[in-house]
Amino acid sequence: MDVDQFLSTVFPSKRDEDIATPRRLLEYGTLQDHIEEILAKKVLVIQMTPLLMMDTVSENGMSPQQNMGRNGHFLGVAFDNVQYGPGLAYFPAASLSYGESCHMNFGSAPFKLLPAPDRVPCLPPALHGRSDTLTLLTTAHVFEKLGPLLTGGYVVEEVLLPFLLKSCVGCNPVEHRLGVHKILDMMWVCMEEFELVPSLSHLLNALIKYYWFQPVTMDFRRQKFSYFMHIKPPDDKVLQSSFPSVWWESDDESSKPSEASKTEYTTACNKLKNKVQVLENIQVEICKILLKGDDRPTQDSKPTRLLFLEKFRKFLQENMMTIMLQPSSACAGPVITCFYHRLVQAVRWHWEQWAQEKDSPIKSKDAYVPNHVFHDDGVHFWDLPRVGGVLSHLKKAYHDAIEKSANKEESSEGDESPISCEDRNLEPSLVEMLDGVIMLYHIAVHKQLSKVRAVRENMKQNIKALEETMAKIRRCEQERTDVLAELERSKTVFLQETTHCARHMAWVSTLIFTKEKQNDVHWMLNCIMSSVERGTIKENLFEFTPEFYMEAAINAFHGLRHYFHPTTCFSDIPGKLFWYVNQSQAPGKVD
């Protein structure tokens, strides 16, 4: 008999006398016992030809040809003049050399591609009307072993409940969970009452506990907070679909894209910027919530800002090693850069709110780190070098000056300077956050900006090479076909590279070298310069200032002038920055 006849014997239709009902089939130990009983009564010959290939049989029992296919693709004629008839049997075989292996698929897994149209009539008929019987039979055998296990609370909570939640993934919250309904129906049909009652009782208790004590599902995987603030740049395929047309500035009109491309390119950049801005605003709001200082639930507990500061200082200590080494636990430069900009905006907002509540003259634009923080151990700097040398040496050399400054600040007399009064009235947690932001820029942000700048430099080089190639093509004589062909090939390469860089520059100008990011670095630079100016009044105590303050100030000015410019113009920066330029008598003209 063929495959269809064999399946009909195992699962007969309702027209037969002996209907293979689930209860009748359960009388056998396993389904294999039922099959072995059938095989003992009848001689079984399964024709595998319809499963493997399509053949054409002649009237004399000869097959003129055997056509072979794979995954729905016709591969040609495999054999000619193959004999068929009584006494002849063919078995599938494969010739393998040493170390080779193959996988035979006789219906255990579906084909990746659909069968060819000429093979569809040769496939065995589907199991119409038998799938429910087979499913119920298999399920009954499974629950025969599974039912006693589901009476335990641990199995229900650790296995059954996650399995039910997994079946809800991808479903609309307002729709019915068909997967859960089917599983519960199978439990109701196949499990006994003494098994079903404790199982459902444990399931309801687990759901109640999950609801009260922890979320049933997690919206985000467990990860470091800095990575949560990161916006991952798209790959080349996404950039190509987002920016089908690109544009760049060029002195050569022949190599410069059209104005229509410029309009489409600018529109795509603005569209991407608006979408990214929404995500950035959400991340900034999250940072604002974590920096709240008035959410202490009890008198003995710490506010959220102090808890965040403890984690943040530990994060800075772990990533400080990236200056000389690259440990495996350190965050990547793009991650720290995104984290830096979100923290700057959150710190500026909280400083402004604090100044309004306390009616302080020190607004966010005038924020600074007071000098006493560097020598009174209020903030840990992990033995980082200072302007005057090692910390232990400075404490021995200026011990009297430190005590004099401390006694002056603790005294209640009115002869202390206004600067000392302002230093003492600043919010310590905001000062520590400002110091952490400066350290974060020193650790990795400036290096990352330098790497991003390389994208713009590569684009300039490709544009220049494209212009030179176009000029050579115009000067080349038409008779030099070999030279023209080589120049055309070079033109194609430079055009592809320029287009690739233009798409990446769209992301850079949208996310990194923006006016908002420029203002963040400019604000930090003003904070450093204000801290240095106020620290110089302390005379010898100024030598306690960490060296990375000076390095961060120099790097921030260099980044504003050479990295952000000309994507965001350096001359548009308002305020005090140009006063520093004039005071330092910087040579050259700012363009």
PDB file of C-alpha atoms in Angstrom, residues 347-359 363-364:
ATOM      1  CA  VAL A 347      21.875  68.838  35.573  1.00  0.00           C
ATOM      2  CA  ARG A 348      21.243  72.238  33.962  1.00  0.00           C
ATOM      3  CA  TRP A 349      17.501  71.872  34.535  1.00  0.00           C
ATOM      4  CA  HIS A 350      17.875  70.836  38.198  1.00  0.00           C
ATOM      5  CA  TRP A 351      20.402  73.604  38.870  1.00  0.00           C
ATOM      6  CA  GLU A 352      17.969  76.159  37.469  1.00  0.00           C
ATOM      7  CA  GLN A 353      15.147  74.745  39.614  1.00  0.00           C
ATOM      8  CA  TRP A 354      17.360  74.883  42.721  1.00  0.00           C
ATOM      9  CA  ALA A 355      18.342  78.512  42.015  1.00  0.00           C
ATOM     10  CA  GLN A 356      14.682  79.510  41.742  1.00  0.00           C
ATOM     11  CA  GLU A 357      13.697  77.707  44.946  1.00  0.00           C
ATOM     12  CA  LYS A 358      16.619  79.107  46.997  1.00  0.00           C
ATOM     13  CA  ASP A 359      16.568  82.510  45.251  1.00  0.00           C
ATOM     14  CA  LYS A 363      21.966  80.290  37.926  1.00  0.00           C
ATOM     15  CA  SER A 364      22.739  77.309  35.726  1.00  0.00           C
TER      16      SER A 364
END
